[in-house]
mmCIF file of C-alpha atoms and ligand atoms in Angstrom:
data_model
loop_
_atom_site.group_PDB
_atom_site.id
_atom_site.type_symbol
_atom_site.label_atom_id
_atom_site.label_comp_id
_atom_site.label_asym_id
_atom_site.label_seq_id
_atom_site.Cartn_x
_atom_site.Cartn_y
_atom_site.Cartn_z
ATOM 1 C CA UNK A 640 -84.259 94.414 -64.049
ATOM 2 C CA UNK A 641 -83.261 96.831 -61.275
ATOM 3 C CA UNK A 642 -82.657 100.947 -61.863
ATOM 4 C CA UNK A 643 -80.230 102.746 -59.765
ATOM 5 C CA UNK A 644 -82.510 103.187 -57.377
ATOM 6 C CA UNK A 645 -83.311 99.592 -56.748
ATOM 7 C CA UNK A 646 -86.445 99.832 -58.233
ATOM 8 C CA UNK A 647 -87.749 97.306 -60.841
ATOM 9 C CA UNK A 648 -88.693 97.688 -64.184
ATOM 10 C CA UNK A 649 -91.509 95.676 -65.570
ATOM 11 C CA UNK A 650 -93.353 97.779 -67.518
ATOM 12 C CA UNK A 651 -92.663 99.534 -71.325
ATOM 13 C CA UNK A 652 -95.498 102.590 -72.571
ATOM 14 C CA UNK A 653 -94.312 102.629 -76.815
ATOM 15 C CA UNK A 654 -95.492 105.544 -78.336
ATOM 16 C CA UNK A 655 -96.323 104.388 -82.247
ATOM 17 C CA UNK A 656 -96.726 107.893 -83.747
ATOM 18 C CA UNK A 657 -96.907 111.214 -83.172
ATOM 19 C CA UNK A 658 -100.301 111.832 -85.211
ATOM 20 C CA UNK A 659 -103.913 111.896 -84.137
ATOM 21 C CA UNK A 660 -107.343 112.191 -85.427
ATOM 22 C CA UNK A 661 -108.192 114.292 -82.391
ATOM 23 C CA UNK A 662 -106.456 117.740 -81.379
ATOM 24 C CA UNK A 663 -107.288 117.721 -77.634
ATOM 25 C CA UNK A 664 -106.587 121.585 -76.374
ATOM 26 C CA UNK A 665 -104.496 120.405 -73.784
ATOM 27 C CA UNK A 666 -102.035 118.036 -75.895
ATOM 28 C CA UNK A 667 -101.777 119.557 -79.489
ATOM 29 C CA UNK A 668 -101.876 122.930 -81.347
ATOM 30 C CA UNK A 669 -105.319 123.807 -83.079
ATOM 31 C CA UNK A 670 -102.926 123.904 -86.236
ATOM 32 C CA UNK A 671 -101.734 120.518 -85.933
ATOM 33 C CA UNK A 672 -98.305 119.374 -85.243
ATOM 34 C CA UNK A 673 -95.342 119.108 -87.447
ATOM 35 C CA UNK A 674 -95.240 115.177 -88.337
ATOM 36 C CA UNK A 675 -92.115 113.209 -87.905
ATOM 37 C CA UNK A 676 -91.390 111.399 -91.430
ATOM 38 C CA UNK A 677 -92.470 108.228 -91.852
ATOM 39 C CA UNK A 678 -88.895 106.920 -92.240
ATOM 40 C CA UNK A 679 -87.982 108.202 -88.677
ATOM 41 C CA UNK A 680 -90.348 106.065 -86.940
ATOM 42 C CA UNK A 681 -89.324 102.478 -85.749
ATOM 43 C CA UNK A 682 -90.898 100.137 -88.036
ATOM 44 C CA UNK A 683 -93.022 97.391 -86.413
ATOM 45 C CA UNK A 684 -89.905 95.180 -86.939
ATOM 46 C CA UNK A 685 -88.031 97.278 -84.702
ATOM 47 C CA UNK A 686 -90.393 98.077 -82.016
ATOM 48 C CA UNK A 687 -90.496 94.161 -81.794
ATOM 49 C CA UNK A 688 -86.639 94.314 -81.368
ATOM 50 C CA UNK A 689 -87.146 96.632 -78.493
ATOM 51 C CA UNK A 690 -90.090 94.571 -76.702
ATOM 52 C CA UNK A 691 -88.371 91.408 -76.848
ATOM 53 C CA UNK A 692 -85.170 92.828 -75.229
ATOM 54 C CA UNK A 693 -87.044 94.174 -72.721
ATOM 55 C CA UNK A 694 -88.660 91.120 -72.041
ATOM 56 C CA UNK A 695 -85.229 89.239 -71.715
ATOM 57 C CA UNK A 696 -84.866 92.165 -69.188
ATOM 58 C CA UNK A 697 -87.561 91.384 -66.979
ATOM 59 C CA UNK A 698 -90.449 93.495 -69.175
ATOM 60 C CA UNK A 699 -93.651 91.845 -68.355
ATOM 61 C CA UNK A 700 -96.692 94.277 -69.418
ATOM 62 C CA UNK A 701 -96.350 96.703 -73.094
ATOM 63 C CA UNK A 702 -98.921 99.508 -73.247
ATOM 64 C CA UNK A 703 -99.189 101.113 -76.884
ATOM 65 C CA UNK A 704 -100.029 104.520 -76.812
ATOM 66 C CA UNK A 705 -99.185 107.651 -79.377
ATOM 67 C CA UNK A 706 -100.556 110.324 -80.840
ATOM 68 C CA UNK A 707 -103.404 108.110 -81.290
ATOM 69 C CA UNK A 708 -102.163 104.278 -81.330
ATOM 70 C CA UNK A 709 -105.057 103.165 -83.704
ATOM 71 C CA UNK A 710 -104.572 105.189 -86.664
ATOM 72 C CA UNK A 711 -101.181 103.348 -87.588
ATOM 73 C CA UNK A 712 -101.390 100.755 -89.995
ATOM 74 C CA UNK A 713 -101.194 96.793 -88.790
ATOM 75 C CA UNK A 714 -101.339 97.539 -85.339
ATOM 76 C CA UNK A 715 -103.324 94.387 -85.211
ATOM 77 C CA UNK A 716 -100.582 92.347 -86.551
ATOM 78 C CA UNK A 717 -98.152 94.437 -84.008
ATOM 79 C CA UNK A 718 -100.115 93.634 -80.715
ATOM 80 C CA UNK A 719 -100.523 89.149 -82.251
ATOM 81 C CA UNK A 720 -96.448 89.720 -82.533
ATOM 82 C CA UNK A 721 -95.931 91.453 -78.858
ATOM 83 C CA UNK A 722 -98.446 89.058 -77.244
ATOM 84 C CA UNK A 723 -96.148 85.999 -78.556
ATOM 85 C CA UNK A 724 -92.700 87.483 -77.076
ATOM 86 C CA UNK A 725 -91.898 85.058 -73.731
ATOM 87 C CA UNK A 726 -92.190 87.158 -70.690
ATOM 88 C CA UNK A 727 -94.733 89.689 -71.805
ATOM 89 C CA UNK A 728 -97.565 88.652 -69.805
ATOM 90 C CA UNK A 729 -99.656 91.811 -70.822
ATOM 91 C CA UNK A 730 -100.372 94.221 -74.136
ATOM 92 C CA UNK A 731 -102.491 96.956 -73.329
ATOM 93 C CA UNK A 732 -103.552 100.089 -75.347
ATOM 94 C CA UNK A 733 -104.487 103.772 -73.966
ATOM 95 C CA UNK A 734 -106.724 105.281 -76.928
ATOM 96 C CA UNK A 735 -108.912 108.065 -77.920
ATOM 97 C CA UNK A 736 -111.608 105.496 -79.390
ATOM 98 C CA UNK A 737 -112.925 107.055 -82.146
ATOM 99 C CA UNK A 738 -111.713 104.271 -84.456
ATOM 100 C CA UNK A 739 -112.422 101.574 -81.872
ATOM 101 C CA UNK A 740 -115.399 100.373 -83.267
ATOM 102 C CA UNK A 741 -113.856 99.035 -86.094
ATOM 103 C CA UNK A 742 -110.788 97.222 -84.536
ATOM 104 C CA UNK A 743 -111.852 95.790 -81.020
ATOM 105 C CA UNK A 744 -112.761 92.414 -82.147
ATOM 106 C CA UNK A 745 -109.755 91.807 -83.948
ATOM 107 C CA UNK A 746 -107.547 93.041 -81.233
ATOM 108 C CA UNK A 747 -109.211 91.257 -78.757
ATOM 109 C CA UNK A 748 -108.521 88.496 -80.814
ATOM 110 C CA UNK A 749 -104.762 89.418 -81.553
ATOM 111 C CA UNK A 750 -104.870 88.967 -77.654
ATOM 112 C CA UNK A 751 -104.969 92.522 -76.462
ATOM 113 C CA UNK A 752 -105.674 92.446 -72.760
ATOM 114 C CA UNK A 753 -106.891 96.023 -71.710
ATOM 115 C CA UNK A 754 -107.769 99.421 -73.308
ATOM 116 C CA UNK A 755 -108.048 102.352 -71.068
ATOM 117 C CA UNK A 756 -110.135 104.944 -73.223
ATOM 118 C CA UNK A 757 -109.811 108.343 -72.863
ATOM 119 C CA UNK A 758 -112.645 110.174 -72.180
ATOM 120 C CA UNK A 759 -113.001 113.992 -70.621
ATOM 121 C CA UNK A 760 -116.717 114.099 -71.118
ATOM 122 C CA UNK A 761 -120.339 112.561 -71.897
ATOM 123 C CA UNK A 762 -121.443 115.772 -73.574
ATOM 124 C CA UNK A 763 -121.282 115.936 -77.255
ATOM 125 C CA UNK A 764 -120.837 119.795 -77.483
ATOM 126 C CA UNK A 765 -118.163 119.850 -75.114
ATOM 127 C CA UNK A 766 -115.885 116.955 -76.589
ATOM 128 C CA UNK A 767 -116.138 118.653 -79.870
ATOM 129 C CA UNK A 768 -114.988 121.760 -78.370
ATOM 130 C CA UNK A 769 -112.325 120.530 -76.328
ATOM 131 C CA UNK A 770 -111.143 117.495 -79.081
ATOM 132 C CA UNK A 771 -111.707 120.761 -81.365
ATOM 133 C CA UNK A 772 -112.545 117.751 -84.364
ATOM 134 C CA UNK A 773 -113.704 114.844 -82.678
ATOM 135 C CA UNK A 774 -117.241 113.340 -82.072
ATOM 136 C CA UNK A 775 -118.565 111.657 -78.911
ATOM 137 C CA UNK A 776 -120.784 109.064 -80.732
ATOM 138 C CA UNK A 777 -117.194 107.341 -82.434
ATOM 139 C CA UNK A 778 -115.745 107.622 -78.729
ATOM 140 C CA UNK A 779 -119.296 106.000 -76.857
ATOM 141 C CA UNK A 780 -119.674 103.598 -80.076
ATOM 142 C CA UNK A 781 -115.549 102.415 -79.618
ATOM 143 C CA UNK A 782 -116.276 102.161 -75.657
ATOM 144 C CA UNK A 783 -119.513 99.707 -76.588
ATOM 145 C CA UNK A 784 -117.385 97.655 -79.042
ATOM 146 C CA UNK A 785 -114.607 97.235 -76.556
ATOM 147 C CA UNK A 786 -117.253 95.697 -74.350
ATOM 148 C CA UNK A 787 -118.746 93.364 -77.041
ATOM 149 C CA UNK A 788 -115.577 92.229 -77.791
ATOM 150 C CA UNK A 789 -115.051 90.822 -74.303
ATOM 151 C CA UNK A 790 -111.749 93.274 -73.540
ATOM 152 C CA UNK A 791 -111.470 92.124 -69.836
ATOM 153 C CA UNK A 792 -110.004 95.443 -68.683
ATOM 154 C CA UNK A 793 -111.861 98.671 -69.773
ATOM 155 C CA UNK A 794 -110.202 102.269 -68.079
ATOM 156 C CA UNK A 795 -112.163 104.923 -68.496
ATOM 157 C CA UNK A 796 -109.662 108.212 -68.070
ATOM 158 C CA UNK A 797 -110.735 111.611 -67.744
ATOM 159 C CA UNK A 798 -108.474 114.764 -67.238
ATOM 160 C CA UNK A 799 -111.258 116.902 -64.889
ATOM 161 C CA UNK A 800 -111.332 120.520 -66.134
ATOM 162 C CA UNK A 801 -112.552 123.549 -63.976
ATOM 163 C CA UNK A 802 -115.159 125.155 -66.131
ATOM 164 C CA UNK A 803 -114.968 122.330 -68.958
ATOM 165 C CA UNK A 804 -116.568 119.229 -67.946
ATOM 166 C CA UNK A 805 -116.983 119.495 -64.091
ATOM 167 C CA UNK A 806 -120.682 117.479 -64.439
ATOM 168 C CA UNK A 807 -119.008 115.052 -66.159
ATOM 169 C CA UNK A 808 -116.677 113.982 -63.301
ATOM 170 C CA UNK A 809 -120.142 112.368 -61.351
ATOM 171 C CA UNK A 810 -121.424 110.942 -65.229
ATOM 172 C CA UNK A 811 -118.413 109.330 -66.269
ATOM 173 C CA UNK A 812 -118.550 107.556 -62.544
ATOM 174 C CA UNK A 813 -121.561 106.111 -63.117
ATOM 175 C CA UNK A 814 -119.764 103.728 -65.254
ATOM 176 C CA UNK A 815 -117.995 102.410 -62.215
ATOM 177 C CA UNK A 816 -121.066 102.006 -60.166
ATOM 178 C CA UNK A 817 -123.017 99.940 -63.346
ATOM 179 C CA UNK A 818 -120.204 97.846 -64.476
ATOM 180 C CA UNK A 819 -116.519 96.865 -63.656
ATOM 181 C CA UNK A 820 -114.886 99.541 -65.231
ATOM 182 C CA UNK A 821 -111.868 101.220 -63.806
ATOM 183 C CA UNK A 822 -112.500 104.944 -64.273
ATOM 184 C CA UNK A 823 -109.810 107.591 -63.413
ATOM 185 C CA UNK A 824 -109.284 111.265 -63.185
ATOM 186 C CA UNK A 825 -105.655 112.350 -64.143
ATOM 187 C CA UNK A 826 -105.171 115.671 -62.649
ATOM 188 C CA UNK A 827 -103.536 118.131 -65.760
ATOM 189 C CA UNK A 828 -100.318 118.257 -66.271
ATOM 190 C CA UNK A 829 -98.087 121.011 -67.604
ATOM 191 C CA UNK A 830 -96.649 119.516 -70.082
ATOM 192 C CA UNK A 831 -96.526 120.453 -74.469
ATOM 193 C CA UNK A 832 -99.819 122.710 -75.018
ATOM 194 C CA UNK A 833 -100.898 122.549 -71.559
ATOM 195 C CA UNK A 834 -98.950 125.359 -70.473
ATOM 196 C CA UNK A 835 -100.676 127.638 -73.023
ATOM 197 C CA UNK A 836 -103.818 126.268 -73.298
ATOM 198 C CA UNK A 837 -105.380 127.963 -70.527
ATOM 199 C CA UNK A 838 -106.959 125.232 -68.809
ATOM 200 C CA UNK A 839 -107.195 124.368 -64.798
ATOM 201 C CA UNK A 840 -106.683 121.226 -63.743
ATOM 202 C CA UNK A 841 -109.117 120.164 -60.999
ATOM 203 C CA UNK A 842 -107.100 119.058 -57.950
ATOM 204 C CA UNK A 843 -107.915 115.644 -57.019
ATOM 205 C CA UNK A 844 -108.729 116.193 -54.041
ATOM 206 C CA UNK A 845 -111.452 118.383 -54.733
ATOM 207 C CA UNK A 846 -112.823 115.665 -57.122
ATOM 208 C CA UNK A 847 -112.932 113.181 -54.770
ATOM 209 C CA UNK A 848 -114.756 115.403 -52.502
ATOM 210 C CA UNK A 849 -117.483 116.054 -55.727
ATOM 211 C CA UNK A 850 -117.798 112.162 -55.471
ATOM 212 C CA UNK A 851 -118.659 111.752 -52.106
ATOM 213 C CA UNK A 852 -121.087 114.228 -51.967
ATOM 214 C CA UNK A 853 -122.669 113.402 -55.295
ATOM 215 C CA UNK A 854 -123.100 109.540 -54.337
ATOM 216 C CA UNK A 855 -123.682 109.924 -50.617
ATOM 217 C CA UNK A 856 -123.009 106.463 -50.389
ATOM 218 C CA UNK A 857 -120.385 106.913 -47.580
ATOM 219 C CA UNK A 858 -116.323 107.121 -48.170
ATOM 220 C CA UNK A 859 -114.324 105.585 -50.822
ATOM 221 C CA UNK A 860 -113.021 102.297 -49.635
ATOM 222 C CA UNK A 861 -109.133 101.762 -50.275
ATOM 223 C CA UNK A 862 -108.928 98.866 -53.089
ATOM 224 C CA UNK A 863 -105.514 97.328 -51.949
ATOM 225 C CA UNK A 864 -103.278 96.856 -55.046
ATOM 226 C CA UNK A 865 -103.348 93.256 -56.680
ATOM 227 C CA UNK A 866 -99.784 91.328 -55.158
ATOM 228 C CA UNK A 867 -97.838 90.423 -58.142
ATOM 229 C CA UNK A 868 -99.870 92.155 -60.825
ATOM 230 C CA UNK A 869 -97.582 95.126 -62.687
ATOM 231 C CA UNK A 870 -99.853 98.081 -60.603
ATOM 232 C CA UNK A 871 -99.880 101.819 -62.222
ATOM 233 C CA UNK A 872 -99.536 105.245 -60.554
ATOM 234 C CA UNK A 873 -103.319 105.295 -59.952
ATOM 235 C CA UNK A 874 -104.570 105.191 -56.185
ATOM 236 C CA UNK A 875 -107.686 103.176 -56.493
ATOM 237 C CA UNK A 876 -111.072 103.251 -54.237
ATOM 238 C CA UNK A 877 -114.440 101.365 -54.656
ATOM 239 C CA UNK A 878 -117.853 103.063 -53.292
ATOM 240 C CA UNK A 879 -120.243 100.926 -51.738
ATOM 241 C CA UNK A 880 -122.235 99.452 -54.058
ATOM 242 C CA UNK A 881 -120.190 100.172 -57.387
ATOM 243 C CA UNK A 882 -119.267 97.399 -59.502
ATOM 244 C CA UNK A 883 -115.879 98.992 -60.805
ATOM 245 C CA UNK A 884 -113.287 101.300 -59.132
ATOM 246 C CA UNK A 885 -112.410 105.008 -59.333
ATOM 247 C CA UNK A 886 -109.048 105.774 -59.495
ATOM 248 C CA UNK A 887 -106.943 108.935 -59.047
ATOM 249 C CA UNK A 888 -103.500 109.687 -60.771
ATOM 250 C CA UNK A 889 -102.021 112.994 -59.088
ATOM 251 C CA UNK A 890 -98.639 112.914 -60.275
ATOM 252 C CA UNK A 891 -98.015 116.615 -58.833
ATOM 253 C CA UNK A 892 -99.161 116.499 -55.404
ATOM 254 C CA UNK A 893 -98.480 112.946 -55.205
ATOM 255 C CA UNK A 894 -95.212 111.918 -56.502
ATOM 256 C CA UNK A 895 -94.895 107.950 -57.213
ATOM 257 C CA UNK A 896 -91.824 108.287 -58.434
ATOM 258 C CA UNK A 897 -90.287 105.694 -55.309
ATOM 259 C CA UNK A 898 -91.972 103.063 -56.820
ATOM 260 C CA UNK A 899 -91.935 103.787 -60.219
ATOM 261 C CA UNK A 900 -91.811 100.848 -62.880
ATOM 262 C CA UNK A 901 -91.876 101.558 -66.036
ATOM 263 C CA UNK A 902 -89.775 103.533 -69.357
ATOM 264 C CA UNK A 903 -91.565 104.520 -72.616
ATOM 265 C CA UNK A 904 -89.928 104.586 -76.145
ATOM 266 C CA UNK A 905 -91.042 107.138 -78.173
ATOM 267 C CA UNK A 906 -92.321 106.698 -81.854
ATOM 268 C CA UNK A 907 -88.484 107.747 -83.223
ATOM 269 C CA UNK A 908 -86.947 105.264 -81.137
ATOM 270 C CA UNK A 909 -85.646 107.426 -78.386
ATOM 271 C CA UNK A 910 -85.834 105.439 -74.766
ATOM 272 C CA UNK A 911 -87.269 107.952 -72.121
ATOM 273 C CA UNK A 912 -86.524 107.003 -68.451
ATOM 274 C CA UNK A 913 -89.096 109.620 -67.098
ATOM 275 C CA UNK A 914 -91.994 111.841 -68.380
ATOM 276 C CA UNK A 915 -90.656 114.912 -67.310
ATOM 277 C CA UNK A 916 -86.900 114.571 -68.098
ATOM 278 C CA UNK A 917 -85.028 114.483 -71.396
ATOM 279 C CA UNK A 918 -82.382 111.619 -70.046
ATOM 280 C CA UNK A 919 -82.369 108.559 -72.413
ATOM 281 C CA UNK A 920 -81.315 106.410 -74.991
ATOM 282 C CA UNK A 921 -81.614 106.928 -78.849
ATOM 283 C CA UNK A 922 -82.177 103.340 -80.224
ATOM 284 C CA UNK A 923 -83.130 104.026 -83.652
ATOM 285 C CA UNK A 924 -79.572 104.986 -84.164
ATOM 286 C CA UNK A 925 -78.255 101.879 -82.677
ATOM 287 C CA UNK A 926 -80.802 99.711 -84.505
ATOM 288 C CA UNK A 927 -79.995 100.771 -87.245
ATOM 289 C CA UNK A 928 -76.079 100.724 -86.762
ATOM 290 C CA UNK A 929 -76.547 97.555 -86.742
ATOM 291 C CA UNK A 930 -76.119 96.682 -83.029
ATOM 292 C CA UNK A 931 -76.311 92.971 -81.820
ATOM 293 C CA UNK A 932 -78.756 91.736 -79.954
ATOM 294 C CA UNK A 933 -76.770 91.251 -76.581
ATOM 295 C CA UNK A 934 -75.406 94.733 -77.254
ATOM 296 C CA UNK A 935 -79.173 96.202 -77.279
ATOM 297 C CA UNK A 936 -79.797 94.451 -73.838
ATOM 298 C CA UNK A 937 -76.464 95.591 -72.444
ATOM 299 C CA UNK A 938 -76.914 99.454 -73.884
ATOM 300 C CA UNK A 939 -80.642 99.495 -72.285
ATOM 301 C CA UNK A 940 -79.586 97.636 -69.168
ATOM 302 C CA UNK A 941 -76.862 100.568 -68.871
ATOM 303 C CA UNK A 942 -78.961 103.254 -69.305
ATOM 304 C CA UNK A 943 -82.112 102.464 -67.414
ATOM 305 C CA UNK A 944 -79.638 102.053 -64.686
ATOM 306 C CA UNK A 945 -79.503 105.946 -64.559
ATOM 307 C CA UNK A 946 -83.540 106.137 -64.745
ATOM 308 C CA UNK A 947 -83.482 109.591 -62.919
ATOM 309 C CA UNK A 948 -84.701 109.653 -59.332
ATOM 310 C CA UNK A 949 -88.195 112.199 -59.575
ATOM 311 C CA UNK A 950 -89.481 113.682 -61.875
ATOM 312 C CA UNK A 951 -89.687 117.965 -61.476
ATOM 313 C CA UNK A 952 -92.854 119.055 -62.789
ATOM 314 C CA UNK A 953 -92.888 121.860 -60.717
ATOM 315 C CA UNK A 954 -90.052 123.383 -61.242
ATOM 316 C CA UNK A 955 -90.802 126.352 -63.714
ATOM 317 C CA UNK A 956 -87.300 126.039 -65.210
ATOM 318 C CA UNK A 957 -85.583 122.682 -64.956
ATOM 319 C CA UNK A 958 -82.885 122.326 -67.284
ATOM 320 C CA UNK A 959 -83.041 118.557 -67.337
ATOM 321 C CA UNK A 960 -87.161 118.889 -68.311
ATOM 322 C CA UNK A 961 -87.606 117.218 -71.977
ATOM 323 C CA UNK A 962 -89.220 119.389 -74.300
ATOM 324 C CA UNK A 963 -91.297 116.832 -76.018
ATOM 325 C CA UNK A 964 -95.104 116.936 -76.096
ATOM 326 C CA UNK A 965 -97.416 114.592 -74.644
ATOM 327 C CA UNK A 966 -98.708 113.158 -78.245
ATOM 328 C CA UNK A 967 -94.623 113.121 -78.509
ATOM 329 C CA UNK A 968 -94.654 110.847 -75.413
ATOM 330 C CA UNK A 969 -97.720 109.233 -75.274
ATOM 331 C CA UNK A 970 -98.811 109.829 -71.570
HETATM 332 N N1 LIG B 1113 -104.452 109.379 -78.106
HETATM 333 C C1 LIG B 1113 -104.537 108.476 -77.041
HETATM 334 C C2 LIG B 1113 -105.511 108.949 -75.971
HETATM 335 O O1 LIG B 1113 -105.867 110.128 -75.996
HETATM 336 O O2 LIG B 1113 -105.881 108.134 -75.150
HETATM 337 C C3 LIG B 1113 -103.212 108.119 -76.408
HETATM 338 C C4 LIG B 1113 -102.203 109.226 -76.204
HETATM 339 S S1 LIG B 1113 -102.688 110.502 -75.068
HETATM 340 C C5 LIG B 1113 -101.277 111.539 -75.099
HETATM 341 C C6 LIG B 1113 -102.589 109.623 -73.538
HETATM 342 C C7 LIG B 1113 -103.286 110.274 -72.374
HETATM 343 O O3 LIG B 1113 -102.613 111.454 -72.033
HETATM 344 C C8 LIG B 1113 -104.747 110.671 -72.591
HETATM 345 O O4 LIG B 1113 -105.535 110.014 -71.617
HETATM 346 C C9 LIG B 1113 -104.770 112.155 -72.378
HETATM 347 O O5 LIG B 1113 -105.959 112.589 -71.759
HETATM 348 C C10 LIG B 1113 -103.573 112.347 -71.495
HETATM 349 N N2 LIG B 1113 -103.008 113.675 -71.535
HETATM 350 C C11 LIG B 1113 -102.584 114.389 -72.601
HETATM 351 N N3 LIG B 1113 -102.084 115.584 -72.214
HETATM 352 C C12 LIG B 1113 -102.190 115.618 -70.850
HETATM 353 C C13 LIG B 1113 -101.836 116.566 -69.833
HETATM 354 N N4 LIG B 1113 -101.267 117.703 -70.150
HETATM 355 N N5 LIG B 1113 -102.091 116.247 -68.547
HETATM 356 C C14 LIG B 1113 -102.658 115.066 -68.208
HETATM 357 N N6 LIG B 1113 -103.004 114.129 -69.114
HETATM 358 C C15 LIG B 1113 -102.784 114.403 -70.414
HETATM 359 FE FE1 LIG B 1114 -104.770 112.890 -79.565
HETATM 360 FE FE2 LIG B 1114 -104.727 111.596 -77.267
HETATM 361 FE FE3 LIG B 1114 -103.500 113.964 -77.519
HETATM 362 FE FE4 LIG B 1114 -106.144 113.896 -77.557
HETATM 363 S S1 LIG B 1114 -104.837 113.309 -75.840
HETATM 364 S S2 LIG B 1114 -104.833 115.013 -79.003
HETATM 365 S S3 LIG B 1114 -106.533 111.995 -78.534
HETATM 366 S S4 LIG B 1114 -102.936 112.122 -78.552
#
């Protein structure tokens, strides 16, 4: 399926709650967040719905993200039901971890294809401090049973903080260089609690630089994107010697929007055509008006149509910027 802009959309990011065992400083409130009802978030039934007229549309990869993906209920029943939808050639997840241990093995055997686990930091101290609740030992012990499970794609994705975990930008790659494990450094964004939090992004160019020097193994190496595979915003480079990649996602300095592939649907049901702007579709209402299913295809086909051209992060006051939070969202 083809926006406006001719590009195509083949990839879907669903946000399955708002909630989260972690409170990351730069995502939620110390306090917490104030929780949608449980009746106001698609059922699994529904999300379904969505993903398999997608998939009619031309979907081909799903990504589950939140708020924290793993702590609602079934989600290994969810990702056996998405897997079997024709056309969906990939289910992914982007989680925290901490609950990992627990659920690789059976969503590796619900089919799940790839997790991409956040992690800002391999010191204990710190991810307590910046998680403000969480421990590193669930996160390392999720990572290990993601591994043991035989997940084929493991991202490792770290959001590079001056001041906060700056020696863990060189640890984290060492990942990379031991095993074939995508790791990538999203630069901040200001977005939700990220505008208050008082954190610095690290400019990616700077950590690439922090790379090179600390490997002196020579320059990164382009990894050319795989033809025909449904390819993220992340540029991706290999050092010489590593076994995985390093990848960078710059979304401020380096807008992707041209090629941009994808729409998210947030846990309420609401269609988002772009991170940064409010434009969109709510679908809980028309799921639950009753809507047929060639009407669903023909509403989302209309409105992903107007997916807007770029996003405006930078702008400080954007009028069409959506208010929403990043646990809101789901990245
Ligand atoms: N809870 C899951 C997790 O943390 O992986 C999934 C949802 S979380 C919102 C998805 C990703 O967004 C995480 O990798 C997190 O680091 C990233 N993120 C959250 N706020 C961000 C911000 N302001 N700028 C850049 N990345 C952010
Ligand atoms: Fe939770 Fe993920 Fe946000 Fe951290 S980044 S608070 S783990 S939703």
């Amino acid at each position: 399926m083809l926006d406006g802009q001719k590009r195509k959309i083949e990839y879907v990011r669903i946000s399955l709650t708002d909630r989260c065992n972690l409170r990351c400083q730069y995502c939620m409130p110390a306090a917490g967040i104030e929780k949608l009802r449980h009746e106001d978030i698609l059922t699994f039934d529904e999300v379904v719905r969505v993903a398999r007229a997608l998939a009619s549309l031309g979907v081909r990869k799903i990504r589950l993200t939140g708020g924290e993906p793993l702590v609602r209920r079934g989600i290994v029943g969810l990702v056996r039901e998405l897997k079997a939808i024709d056309g969906i050639e990939q289910v992914v997840l982007t989680t925290n971890g901490v609950q990992l241990a627990a659920l690789a093995q059976p969503l590796r055997e619900a089919g799940l294809d790839g997790i991409n686990l956040s992690l800002d930091t391999l010191d204990p101290a710190v991810f307590h401090r910046l998680t403000r609740i969480g421990s590193l030992d669930d996160a390392l012990a999720g990572l290990q049973a993601a591994r043991e499970a035989g997940i084929r794609r493991i991202k490792i994705n770290c959001v590079p903080l001056a001041g906060v975990n700056e020696p863990d930008i060189c640890r984290l790659a060492d990942f990379a260089q031991r095993d074939p494990i995508q790791v990538r450094y999203i630069e901040l964004m200001p977005i939700g609690c990220a505008r208050t939090a008082g954190l610095r992004g690290i400019p990616t160019a700077k950590v690439r630089q922090m790379l090179e020097e600390h490997f002196r193994l020579g320059p990164m190496l382009p990894v050319q994107a795989q033809a025909g595979a449904v390819n993220g915003p992340a540029v991706c480079y290999r050092l010489p010697g590593f076994a995985g990649e390093i990848g960078f996602i710059d979304a401020l300095e380096h807008k992707f929007c041209a090629s941009c592939n994808r729409v998210r649907l947030t846990a309420e049901g609401f269609l988002k055509l772009c991170l940064n702007a409010k434009d969109g579709l709510d679908l809980r209402e028309l799921l639950r008006g009753g809507i047929s299913d060639e009407n669903l295809r023909l509403a989302l086909r209309q409105s992903i149509w107007h997916k807007p051209v770029e996003h405006h992060f930078k702008e400080a006051h954007d009028a069409s910027r959506d208010r929403r939070a990043m646990y809101q969202v789901g990245g």
